[in-house]
Coordinates of C-alpha atoms in Angstrom, one line a residue:
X1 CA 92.6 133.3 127.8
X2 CA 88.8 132.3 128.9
X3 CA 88.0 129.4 130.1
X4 CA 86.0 128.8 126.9
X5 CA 88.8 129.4 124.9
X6 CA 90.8 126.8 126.7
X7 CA 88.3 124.4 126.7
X8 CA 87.9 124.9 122.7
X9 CA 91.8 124.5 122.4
X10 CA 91.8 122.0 124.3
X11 CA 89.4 119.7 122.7
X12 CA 90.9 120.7 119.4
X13 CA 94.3 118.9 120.8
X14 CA 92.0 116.0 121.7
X15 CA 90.4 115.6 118.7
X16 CA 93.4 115.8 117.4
X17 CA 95.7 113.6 119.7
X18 CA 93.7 110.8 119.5
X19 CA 93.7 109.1 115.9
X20 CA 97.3 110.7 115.9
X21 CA 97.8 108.7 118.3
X22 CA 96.2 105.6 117.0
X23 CA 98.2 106.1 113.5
X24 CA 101.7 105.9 114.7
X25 CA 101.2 103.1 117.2
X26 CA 99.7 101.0 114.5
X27 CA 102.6 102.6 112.0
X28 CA 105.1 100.9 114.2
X29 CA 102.9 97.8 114.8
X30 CA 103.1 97.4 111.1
X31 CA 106.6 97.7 111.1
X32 CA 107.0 95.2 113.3
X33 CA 104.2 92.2 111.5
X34 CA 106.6 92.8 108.3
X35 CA 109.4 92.4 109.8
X36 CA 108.1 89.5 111.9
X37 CA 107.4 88.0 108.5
X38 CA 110.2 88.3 107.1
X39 CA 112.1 86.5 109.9
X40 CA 113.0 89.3 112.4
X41 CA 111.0 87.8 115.9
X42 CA 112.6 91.3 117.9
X43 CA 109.7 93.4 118.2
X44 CA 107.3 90.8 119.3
X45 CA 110.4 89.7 121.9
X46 CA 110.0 93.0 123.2
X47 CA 106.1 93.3 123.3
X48 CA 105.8 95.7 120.7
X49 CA 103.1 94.3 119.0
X50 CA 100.8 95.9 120.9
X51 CA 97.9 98.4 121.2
X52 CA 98.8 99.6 124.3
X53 CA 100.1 103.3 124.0
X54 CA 103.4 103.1 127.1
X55 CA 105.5 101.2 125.2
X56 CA 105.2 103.2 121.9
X57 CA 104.8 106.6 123.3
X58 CA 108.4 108.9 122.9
X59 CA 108.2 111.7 125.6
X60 CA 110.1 114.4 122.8
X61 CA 107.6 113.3 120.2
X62 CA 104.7 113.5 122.2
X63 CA 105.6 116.6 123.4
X64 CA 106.5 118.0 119.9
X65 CA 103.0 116.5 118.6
X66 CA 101.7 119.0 121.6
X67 CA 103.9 122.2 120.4
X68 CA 102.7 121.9 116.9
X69 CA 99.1 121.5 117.6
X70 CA 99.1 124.5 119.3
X71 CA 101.2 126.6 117.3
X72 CA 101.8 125.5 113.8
X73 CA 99.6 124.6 111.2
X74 CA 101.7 121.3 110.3
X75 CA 101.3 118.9 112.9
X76 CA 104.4 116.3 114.3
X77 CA 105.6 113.9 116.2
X78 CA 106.6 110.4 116.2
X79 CA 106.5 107.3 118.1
X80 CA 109.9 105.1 119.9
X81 CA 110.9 103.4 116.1
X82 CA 110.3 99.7 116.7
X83 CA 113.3 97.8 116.9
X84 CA 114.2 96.0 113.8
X85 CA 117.5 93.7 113.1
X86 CA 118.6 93.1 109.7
X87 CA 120.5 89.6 110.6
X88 CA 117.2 87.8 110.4
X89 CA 116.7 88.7 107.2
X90 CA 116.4 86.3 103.9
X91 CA 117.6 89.2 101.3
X92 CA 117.9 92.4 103.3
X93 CA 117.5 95.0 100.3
X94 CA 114.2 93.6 100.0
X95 CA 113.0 92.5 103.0
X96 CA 114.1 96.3 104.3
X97 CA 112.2 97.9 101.7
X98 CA 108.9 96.0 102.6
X99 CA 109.3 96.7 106.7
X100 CA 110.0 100.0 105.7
X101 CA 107.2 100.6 103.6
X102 CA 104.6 98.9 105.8
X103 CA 104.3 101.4 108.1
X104 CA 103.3 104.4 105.8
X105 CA 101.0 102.2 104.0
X106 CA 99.2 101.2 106.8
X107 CA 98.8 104.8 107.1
X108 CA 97.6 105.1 104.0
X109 CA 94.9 102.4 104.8
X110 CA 94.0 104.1 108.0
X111 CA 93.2 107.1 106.5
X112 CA 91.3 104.9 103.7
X113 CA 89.0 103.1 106.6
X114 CA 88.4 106.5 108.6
X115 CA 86.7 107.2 105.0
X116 CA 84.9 104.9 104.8
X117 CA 84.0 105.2 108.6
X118 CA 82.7 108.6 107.7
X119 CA 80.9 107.8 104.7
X120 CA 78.8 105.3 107.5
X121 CA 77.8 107.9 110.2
X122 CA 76.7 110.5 107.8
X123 CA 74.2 107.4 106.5
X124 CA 73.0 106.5 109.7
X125 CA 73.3 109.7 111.2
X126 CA 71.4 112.6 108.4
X127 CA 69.3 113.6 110.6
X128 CA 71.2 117.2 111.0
X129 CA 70.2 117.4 115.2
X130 CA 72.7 114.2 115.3
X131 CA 75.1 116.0 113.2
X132 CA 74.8 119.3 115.6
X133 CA 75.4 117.4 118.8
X134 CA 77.8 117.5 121.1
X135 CA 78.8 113.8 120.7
X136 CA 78.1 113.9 116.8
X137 CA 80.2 116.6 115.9
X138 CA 83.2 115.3 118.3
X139 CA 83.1 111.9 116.7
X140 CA 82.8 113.7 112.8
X141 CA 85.8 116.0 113.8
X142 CA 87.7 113.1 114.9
X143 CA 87.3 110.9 111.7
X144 CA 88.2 113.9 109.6
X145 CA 91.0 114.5 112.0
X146 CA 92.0 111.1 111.2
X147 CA 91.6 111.1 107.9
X148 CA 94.6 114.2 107.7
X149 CA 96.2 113.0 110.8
X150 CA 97.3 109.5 108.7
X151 CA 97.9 111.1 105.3
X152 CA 100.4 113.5 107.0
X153 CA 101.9 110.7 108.9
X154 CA 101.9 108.6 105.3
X155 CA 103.6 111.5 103.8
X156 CA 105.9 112.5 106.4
X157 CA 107.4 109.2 106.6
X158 CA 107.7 108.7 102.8
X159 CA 110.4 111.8 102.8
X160 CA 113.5 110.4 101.0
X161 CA 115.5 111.9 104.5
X162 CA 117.1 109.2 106.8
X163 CA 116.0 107.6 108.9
X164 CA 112.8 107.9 107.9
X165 CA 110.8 105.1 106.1
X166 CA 111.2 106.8 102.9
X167 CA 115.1 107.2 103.0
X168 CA 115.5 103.7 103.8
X169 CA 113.7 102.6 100.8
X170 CA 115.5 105.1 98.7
X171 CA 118.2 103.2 100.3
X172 CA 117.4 99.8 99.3
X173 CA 116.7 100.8 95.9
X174 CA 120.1 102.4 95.1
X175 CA 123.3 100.8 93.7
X176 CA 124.9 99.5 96.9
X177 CA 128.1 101.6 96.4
X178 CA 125.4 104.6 96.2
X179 CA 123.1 103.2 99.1
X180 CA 126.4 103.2 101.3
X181 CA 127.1 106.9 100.7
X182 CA 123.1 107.8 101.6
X183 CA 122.8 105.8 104.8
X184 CA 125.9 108.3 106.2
X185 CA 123.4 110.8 105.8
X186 CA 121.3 109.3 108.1
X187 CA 123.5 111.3 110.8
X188 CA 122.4 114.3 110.2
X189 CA 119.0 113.7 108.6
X190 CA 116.7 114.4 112.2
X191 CA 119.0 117.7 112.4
X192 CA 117.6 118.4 108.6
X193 CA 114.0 117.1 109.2
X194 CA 114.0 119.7 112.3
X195 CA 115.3 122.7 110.2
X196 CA 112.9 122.2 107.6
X197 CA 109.8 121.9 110.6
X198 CA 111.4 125.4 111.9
X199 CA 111.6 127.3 108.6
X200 CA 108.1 125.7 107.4
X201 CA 109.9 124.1 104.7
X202 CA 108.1 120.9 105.4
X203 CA 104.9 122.5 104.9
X204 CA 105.3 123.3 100.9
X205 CA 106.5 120.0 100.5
X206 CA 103.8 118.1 102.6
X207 CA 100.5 120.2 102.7
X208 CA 99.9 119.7 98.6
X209 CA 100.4 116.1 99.2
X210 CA 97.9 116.0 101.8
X211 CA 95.6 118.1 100.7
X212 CA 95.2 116.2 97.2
X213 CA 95.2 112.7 98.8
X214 CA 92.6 114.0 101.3
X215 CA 90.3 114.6 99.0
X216 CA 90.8 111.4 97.1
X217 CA 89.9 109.4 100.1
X218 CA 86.8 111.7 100.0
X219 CA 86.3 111.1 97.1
X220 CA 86.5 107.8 97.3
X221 CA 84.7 107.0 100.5
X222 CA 81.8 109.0 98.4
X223 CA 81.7 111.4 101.2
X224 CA 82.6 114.6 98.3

C-alpha cells in the first residue's frame, strides 16, 4: 500500500469516525436525560451525561467500528450502554419504552440537523473552488457521513433483537407473560446480532432502511 493510499484510507476512517462518534455518545446521553426524567438519577451519578468521549468509549466497539470501516460495507460499533435502573421508575413498561426509544430518536434527529447543516454550507459556500477545497470537501464528506452514520445507528438500534433499544420496546409492548419469555432471549441476542454482521445478514435488513431514509432527510433538508 502507498502512502497515498493510506493517507486516503485513512481519512475515510476519519471522516467517518467522527460523527460516528458524536452519534452514539449523544445516543447514550439521551438515554440517560429520559431516564433522568423519569426518576432514574444513575447516569448522571456516574457522570455520564457528558460530552466527553472516555467514559462512553467501549474498547471492542471501537475497535469493531475500526474493522468494519475498513472492510465491510456496513459499518458498527457501539458505545458502554449507560446504566439505567428500573427501581426508580413511576410505571416501568412505560417509562422503559420511552428511555429506550430516546436514543434512536435522537439519532434520528441528528441525522435530521446534519441535513439541515448541509443544506447551509452548500448556500453559503456555491462557489464550486470552496466546494473543491481541501477543507470544503472534508467538512461536506463529514456531514454526509453523518447523515448515514446516524440513520444506521437509528436503525441498528430499532432491531426488535435484545438488548438492543428495539427489543426492549418490543418488550414493553408485549403481554407481560409474553414480554417475560422475550427478555430470556436477551442471552443470546449479541451472539445473534454478531452472526447476522458475519453472514451480511444485517445488511439486507438495514441498507434499504438507510438508504430510503437518507434520502428523505435530503429530501427534506432541500439538499435533492
Amino acid at each position: 500500500m502507498s502512502i497515498s493510499d493510506f493517507s486516503s484510507q485513512l481519512m475515510q476512517i476519519v471522516v467517518v469516525f467522527l460523527p460516528f462518534l458524536l452519534g452514539i455518545i449523544l445516543h447514550e446521553i439521551a438515554h440517560g436525560l429520559m431516564a433522568l426524567k423519569c426518576g432514574d438519577p444513575t447516569a448522571r451519578m456516574l457522570g455520564r451525561l457528558t460530552l466527553n468521549p472516555l467514559p462512553h468509549i467501549d474498547p471492542a466497539g471501537l475497535g469493531c467500528f475500526v474493522f468494519t470501516s475498513l472492510f465491510t460495507p456496513f459499518v458498527f460499533g457501539w458505545a458502554k450502554p449507560v446504566p439505567v435502573n428500573p427501581r426508580y421508575f413511576r410505571n416501568y413498561r412505560r417509562d422503559m419504552l420511552l428511555v429506550s426509544a430516546a436514543g434512536p430518536l435522537c439519532n434520528f434527529l441528528l441525522a435530521l440537523f446534519m441535513g439541515l447543516c448541509l443544506r447551509l454550507f452548500l448556500l453559503l459556500a456555491p462557489d464550486p473552488f470552496i466546494l473543491h477545497s481541501s477543507a470544503g470537501n472534508f467538512l461536506l464528506q463529514m456531514l454526509l457521513s453523518g447523515i448515514s452514520a446516524n440513520l444506521v445507528l437509528a436503525w441498528f438500534n430499532l432491531l426488535p433483537i435484545p438488548p438492543l433499544d428495539g427489543g426492549h420496546i418490543l418488550e414493553c409492548l408485549l403481554p407481560f407473560r409474553m414480554a417475560q419469555k422475550f427478555a430470556g432471549m436477551g442471552r443470546i441476542g449479541f451472539v445473534v446480532l454478531l452472526a447476522l454482521l458475519a453472514v451480511g445478514g444485517l445488511n439486507h435488513v438495514l441498507l434499504p432502511l438507510v438508504k430510503v431514509s437518507y434520502k428523505a432527510v435530503l429530501g427534506f433538508a432541500g439538499v435533492l
